[in-house]
Coordinates of C-alpha atoms and ligand atoms in Angstrom, one line a residue:
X10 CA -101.5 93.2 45.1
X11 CA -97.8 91.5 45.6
X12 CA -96.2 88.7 43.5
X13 CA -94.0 85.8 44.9
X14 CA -92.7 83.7 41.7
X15 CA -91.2 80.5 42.7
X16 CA -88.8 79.3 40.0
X17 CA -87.3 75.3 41.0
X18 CA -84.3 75.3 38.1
X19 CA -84.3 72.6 35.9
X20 CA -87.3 71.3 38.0
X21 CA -89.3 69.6 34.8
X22 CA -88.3 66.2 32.7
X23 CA -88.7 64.5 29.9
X24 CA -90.3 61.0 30.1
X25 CA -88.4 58.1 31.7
X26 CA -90.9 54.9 31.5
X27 CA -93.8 57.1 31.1
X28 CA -92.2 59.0 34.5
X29 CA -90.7 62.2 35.4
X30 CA -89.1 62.9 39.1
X31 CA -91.7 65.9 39.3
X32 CA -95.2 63.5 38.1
X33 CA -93.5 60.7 40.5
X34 CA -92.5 62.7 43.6
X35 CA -95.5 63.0 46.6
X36 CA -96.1 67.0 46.1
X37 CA -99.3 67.6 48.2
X38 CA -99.0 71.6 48.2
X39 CA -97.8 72.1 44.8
X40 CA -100.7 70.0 43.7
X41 CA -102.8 72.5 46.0
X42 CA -101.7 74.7 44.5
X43 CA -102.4 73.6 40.8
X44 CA -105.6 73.0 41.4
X45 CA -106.2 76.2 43.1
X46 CA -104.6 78.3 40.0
X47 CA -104.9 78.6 36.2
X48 CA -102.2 75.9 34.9
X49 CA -100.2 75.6 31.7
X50 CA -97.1 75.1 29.9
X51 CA -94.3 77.2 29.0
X52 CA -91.7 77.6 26.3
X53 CA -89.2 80.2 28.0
X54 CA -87.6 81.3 25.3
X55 CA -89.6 79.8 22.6
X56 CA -90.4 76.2 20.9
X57 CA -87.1 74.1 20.4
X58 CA -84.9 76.8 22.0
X59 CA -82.8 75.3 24.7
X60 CA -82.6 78.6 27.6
X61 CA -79.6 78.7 29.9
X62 CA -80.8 79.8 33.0
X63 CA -79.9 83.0 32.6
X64 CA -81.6 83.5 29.6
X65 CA -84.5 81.6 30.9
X66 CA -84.8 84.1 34.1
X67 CA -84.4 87.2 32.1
X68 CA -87.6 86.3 29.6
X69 CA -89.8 84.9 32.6
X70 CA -89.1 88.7 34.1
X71 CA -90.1 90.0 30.5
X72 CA -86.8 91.6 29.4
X73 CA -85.9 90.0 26.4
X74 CA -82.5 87.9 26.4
X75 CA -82.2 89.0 22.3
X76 CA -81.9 92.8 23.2
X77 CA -80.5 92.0 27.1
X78 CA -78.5 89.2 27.0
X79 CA -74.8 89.7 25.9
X80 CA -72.8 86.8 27.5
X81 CA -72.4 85.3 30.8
X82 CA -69.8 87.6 31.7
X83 CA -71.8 90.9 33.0
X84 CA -74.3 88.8 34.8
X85 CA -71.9 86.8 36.9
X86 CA -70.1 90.0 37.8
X87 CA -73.1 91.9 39.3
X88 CA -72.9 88.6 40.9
X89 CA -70.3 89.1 42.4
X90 CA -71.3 92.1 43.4
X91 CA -69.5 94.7 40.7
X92 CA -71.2 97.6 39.9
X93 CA -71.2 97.1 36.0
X94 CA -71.7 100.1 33.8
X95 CA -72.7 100.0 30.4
X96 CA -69.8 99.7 27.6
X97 CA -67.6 97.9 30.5
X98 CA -66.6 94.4 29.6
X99 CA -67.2 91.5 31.8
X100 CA -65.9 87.8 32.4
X101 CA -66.4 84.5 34.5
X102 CA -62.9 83.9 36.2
X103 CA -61.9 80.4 37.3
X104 CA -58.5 80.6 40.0
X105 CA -56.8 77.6 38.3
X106 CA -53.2 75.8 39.2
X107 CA -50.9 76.3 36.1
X108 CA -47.5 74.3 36.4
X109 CA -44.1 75.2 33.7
X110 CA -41.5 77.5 33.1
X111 CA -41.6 80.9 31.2
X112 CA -44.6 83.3 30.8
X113 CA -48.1 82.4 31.5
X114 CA -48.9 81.3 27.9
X115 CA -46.1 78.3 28.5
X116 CA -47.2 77.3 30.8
X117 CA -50.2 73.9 31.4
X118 CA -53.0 74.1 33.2
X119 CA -52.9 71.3 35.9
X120 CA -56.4 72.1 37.9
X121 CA -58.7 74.6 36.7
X122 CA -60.4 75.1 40.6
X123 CA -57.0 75.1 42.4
X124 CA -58.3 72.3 44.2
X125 CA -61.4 73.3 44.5
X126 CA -59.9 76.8 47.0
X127 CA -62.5 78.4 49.0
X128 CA -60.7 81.2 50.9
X129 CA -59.4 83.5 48.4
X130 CA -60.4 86.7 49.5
X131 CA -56.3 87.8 49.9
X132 CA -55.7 87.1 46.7
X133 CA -59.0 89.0 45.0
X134 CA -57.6 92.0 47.0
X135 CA -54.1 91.5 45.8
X136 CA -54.4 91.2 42.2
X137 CA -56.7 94.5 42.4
X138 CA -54.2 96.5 44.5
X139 CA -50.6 95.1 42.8
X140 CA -51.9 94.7 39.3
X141 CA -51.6 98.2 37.2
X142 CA -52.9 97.9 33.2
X143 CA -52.2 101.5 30.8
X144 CA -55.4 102.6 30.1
X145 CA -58.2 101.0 31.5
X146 CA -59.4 100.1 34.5
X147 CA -60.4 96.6 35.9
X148 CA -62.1 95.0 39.0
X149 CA -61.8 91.5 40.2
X150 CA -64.6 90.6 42.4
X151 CA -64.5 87.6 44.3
X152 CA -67.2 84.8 44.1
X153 CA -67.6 81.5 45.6
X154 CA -65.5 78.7 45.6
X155 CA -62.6 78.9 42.9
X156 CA -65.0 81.6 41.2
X157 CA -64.6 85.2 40.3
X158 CA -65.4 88.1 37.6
X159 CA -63.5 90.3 36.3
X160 CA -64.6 93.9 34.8
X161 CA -62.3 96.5 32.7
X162 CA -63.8 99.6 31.9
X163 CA -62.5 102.1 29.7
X164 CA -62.5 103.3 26.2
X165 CA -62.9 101.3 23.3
X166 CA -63.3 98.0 24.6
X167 CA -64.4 94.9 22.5
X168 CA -65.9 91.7 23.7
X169 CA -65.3 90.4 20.3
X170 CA -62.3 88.1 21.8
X171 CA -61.9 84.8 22.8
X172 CA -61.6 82.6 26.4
X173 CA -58.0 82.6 28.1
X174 CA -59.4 79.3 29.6
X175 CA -58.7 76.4 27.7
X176 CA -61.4 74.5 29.3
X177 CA -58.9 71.4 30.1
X178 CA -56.5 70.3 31.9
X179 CA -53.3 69.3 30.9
X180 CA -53.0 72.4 28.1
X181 CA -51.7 75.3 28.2
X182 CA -53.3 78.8 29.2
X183 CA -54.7 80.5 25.5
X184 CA -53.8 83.5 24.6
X185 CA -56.4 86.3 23.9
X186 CA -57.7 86.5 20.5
X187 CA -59.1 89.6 18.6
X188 CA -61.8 88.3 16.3
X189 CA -61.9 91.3 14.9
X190 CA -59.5 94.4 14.5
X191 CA -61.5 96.8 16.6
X192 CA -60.4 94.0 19.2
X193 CA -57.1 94.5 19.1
X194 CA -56.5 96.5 22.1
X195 CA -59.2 94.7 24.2
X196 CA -57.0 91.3 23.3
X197 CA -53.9 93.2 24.4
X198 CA -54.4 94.4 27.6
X199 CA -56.3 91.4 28.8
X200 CA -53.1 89.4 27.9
X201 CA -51.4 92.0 29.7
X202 CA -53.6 91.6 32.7
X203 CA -53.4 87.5 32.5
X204 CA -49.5 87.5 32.7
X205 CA -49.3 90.3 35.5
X206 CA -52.1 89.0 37.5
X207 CA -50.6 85.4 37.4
X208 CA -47.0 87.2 38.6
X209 CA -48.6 88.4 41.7
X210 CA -50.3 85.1 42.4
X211 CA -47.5 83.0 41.5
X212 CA -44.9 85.0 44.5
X213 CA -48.3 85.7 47.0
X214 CA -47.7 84.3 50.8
X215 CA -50.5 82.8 50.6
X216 CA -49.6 80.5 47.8
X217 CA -46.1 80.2 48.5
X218 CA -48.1 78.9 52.1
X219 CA -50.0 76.7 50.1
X220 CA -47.6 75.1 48.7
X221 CA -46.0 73.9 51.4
X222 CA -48.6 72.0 52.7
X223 CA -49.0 70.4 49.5
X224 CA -51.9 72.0 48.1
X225 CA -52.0 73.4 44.6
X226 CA -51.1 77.6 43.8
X227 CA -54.4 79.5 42.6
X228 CA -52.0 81.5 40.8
X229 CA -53.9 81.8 37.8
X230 CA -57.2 83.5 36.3
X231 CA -59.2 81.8 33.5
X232 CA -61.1 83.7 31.7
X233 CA -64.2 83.1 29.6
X234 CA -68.3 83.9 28.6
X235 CA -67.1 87.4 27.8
X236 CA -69.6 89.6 27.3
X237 CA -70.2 94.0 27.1
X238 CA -72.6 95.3 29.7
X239 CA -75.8 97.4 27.8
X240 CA -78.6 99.6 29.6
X241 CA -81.0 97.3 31.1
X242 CA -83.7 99.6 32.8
X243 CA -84.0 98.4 36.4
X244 CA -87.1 95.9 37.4
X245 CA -88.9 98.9 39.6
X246 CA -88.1 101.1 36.6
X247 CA -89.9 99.3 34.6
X248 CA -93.1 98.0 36.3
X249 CA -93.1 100.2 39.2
X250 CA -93.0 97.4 41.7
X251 CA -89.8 97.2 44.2
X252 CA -88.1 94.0 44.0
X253 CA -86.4 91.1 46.2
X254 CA -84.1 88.3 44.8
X255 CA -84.0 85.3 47.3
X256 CA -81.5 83.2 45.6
X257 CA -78.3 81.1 46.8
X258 CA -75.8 81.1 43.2
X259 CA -74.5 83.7 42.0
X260 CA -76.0 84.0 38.3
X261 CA -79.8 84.6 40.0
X262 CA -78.1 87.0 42.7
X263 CA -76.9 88.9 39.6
X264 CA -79.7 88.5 37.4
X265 CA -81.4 90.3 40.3
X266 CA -78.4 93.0 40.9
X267 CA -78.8 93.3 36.7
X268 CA -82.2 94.6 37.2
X269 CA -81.3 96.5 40.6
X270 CA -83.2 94.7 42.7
X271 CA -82.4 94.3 46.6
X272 CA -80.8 90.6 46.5
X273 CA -81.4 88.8 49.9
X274 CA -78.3 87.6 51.4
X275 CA -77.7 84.7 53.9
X276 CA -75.0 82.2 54.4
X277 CA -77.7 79.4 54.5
X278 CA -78.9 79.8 50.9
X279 CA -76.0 77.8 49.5
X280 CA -77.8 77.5 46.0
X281 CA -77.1 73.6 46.2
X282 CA -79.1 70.7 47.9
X283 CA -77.5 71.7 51.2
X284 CA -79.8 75.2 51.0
X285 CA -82.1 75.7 53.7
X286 CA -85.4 75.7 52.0
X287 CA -87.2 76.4 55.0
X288 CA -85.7 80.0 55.9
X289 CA -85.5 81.1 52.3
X290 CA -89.4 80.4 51.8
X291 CA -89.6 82.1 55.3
X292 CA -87.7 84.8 54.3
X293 CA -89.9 85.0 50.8
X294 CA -92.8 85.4 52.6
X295 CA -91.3 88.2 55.5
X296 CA -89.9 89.8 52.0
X297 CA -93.9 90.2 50.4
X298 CA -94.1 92.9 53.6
X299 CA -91.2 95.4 52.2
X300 CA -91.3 94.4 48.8
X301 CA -93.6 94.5 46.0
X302 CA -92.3 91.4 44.0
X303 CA -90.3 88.7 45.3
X304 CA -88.6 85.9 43.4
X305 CA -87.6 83.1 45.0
X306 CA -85.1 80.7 43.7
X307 CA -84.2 77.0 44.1
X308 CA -81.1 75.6 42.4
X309 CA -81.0 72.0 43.3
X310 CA -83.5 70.3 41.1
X311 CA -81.4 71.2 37.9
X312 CA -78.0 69.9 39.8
X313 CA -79.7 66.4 40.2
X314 CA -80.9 66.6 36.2
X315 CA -77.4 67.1 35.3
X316 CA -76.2 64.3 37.7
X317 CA -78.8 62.2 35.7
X318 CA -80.0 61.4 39.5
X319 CA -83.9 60.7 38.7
X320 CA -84.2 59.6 42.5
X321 CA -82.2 62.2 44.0
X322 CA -84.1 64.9 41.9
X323 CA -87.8 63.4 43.1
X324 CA -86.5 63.2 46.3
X325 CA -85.6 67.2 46.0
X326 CA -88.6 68.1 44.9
X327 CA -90.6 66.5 47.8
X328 CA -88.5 68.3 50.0
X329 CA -88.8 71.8 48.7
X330 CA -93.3 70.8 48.2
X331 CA -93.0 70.0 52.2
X332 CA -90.8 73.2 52.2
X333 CA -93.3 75.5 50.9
X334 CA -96.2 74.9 52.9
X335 CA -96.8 78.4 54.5
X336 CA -96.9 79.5 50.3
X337 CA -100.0 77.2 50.7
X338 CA -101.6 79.9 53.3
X339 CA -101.1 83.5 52.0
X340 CA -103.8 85.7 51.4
X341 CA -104.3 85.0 47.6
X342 CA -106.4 88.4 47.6
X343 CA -103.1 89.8 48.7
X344 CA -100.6 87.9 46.7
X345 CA -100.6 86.5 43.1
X346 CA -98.3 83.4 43.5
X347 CA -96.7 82.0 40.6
X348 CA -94.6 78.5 40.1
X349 CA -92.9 77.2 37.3
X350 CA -89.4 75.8 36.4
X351 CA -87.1 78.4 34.3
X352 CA -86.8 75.0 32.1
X353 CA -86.0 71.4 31.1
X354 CA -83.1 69.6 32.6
X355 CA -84.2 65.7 32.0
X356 CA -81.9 63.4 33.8
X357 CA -82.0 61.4 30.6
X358 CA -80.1 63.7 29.1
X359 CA -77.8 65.7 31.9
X360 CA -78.3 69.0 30.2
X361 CA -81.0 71.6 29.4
X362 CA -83.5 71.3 26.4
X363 CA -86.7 72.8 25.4
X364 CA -89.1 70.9 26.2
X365 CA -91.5 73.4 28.1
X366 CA -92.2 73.7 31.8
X367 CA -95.2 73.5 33.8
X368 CA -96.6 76.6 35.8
X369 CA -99.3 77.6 38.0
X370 CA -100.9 81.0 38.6
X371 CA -103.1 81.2 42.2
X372 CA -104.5 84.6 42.8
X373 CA -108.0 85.6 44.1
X374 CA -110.3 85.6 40.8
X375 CA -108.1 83.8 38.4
X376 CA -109.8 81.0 36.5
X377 CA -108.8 78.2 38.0
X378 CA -108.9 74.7 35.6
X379 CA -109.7 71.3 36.1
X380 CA -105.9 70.5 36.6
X381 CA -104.9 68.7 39.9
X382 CA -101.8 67.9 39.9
X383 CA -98.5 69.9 39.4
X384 CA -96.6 68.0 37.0
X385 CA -95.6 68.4 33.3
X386 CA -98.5 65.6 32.3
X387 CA -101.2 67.8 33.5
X388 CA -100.3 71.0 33.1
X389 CA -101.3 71.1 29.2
X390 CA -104.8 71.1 29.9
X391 CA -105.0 74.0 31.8
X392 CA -106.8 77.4 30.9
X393 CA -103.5 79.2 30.1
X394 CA -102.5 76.3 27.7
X395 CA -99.2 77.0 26.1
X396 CA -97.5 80.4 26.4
X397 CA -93.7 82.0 25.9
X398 CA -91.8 83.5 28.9
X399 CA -92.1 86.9 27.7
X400 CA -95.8 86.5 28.6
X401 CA -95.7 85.9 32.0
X402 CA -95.3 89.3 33.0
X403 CA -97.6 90.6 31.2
X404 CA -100.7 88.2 31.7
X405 CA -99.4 88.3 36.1
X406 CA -99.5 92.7 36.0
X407 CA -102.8 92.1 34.3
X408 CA -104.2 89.4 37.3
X409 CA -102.6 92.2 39.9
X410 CA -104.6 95.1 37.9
X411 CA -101.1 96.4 37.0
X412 CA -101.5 96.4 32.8
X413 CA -102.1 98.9 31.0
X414 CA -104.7 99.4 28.4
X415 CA -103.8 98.7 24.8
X416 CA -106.7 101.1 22.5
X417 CA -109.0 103.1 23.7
Ligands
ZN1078 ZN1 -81.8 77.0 35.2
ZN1079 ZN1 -78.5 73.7 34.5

């Protein structure tokens, strides 16, 4: 038996006049679903912890963000498509405009997207090729829009150091901080690196071509969620299922090169509300032929949460229910299909809390509850009532005869 988990970000709310966007919105096959499956809510980390999505993806897969999870930085560069090794240290890169005179560390950051660049690809490949640090090695890899992540690997490296980005505009690029003295040398050469790097930017063509049309330099790399890759046994490794990530941003693509799984790519899955929901659940369902487990991804839901959009987000949601209609038809004695949200983002409060998610389990035999309806107000009362997202796995390998025995 195959599994295709559908996780909507951010797709559950809290109450707004006795209302969410999910209970509201018209969702015939999601409700066809949940009436189908075993229902229930889920805490993805645990009661009152508020997940980041990256957290919230790693415990819904069952590897636990406590022993896995060690900053932003090493996800966002297998992202971005680095292979990163353990003991390497990793960070999210903003290309930012900085304006002055003197070094780097004089001078103020004026946009911290470079007006928003897209095409940046020159300037990836020239700070790797033109920039040289004394011992250590570093990869930039490029990402999209004014994104990146940057890798060194070496000996003794720290992450215990703090952001080069000051996270505003209007100040001035930090300088790398050792919070410790084992840091020292980590702090060092990534100052190093920030100053050369911004040379190379600062003198490129391609900025110097910018900036005659007006348009601001990306002639700077912020750096910050630094974080030091560790071991994490790869998804097939672990449950002996082959893997497929269909996912349009870059934090699920490297959740799912994290765990070594073949990450789908395509052009259309933007990972915003301009994704094309149709292809990717086609492409889910194609996937279910090579692969053993597919997760598919859908972003937009949590961008309308933090817009505070409760119309927009409704709207999303009824879109991606008309969207997954052929999920509706799969062989459930083939295919244990699983929806949930990876957790909270109410448009009430524009970020993500802990309030749990809904979920639904549909597979030949499971023991489906007198829920109805796919929507945080009903799925208390189903039969799987309230578990953590280090569960999932286990109680889906069990539905798919994949557990094994605990005693004799
Ligand atoms: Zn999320
Ligand atoms: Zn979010």
């Amino acid at each position: 038996m195959k599994v295709l988990m559908l996780i909507v970000d951010g797709m559950a709310d809290r109450s707004v006049s006795g209302k969410t966007p999910l209970d509201s919105a018209k969702t015939t096959n999601l409700d066809f679903l949940a009436e189908k499956g075993i229902n229930g809510i889920m805490d993805t980390i645990a009661p009152g912890i508020r997940p980041g999505s990256d957290t919230a993806h790693l415990a819904i897969l069952g590897y636990d963000p406590l022993k896995y999870y060690t900053g932003r930085g090493p996800i966002e560069a297998c992202g971005a498509g680095i292979e990163v090794k353990p003991g390497d240290i990793a960070f999210r890169v903003n290309f930012g405009t900085v304006e002055g005179k003197g070094c780097v560390f004089d001078k103020v950051v004026v946009d911290r997207r470079a007006g928003r660049i897209q095409d940046k690809q020159v300037l990836v490949e020239a700070v790797n090729r033109e920039v040289r640090i004394d011992g250590v090695e570093f990869i930039l890899g490029n990402a999209s829009g004014h994104r990146a992540a940057l890798v060194f690997r070496g000996e003794n490296l720290s992450d215990r150091i703090t952001d080069s980005d000051p996270k505003k505009v209007g100040e001035k690029v930090k300088r790398v901080k050792a919070l410790d003295s084992e840091a020292e040398f980590t702090a060092k050469i990534v100052n190093e690196f920030i100053e050369r790097s911004h040379e190379v930017l600062d003198s490129h063509p391609f900025n110097e071509e910018r900036a005659k049309h007006g348009m601001l330099k990306a002639n700077v790399l912020l750096l910050r969620g630094v974080g030091k890759a560790v071991h994490v046994p790869s998804f097939e490794d672990r449950y002996g299922m082959k893997m497929a990530v269909i996912a349009g941003t870059t934090l699920i693509k490297g959740i799912g090169r994290l765990l070594k799984a073949d990450v789908i790519e395509n052009e259309r899955f933007t990972g915003s509300r301009d994704t094309d929901l149709e292809l990717k659940v086609k492409t889910a369902v194609e996937s279910l032929e090579t692969h053993d487990f597919v997760l598919l991804h859908i972003k937009a839901p949590d961008e309308f949460g933090h817009d505070g959009d409760f119309e927009g987000k409704k709207e999303f949601i009824e879109k991606i229910d008309s969207a997954i209609k052929p999920l509706t038809e799969l062989d459930f004695s083939k295919v244990c299909l699983v929806v949930l949200a990876d957790h909270t983002t109410p448009v009430s409060v524009k970020d993500h809390t802990a309030d749990p998610v809904p979920l639904t389990i549909v597979c030949e035999g499971v023991r489906s509850d007198e829920v109805e309806k796919f929507s945080e107000f009903h799925a208390y009362r189903g039969g799987l009532c309230r578990i953590r997202g280090m569960d999932l796995m286990n109680i889906v390998l069990d539905l798919i005869g994949k557990a094994k025995k605990y005693g004799a």
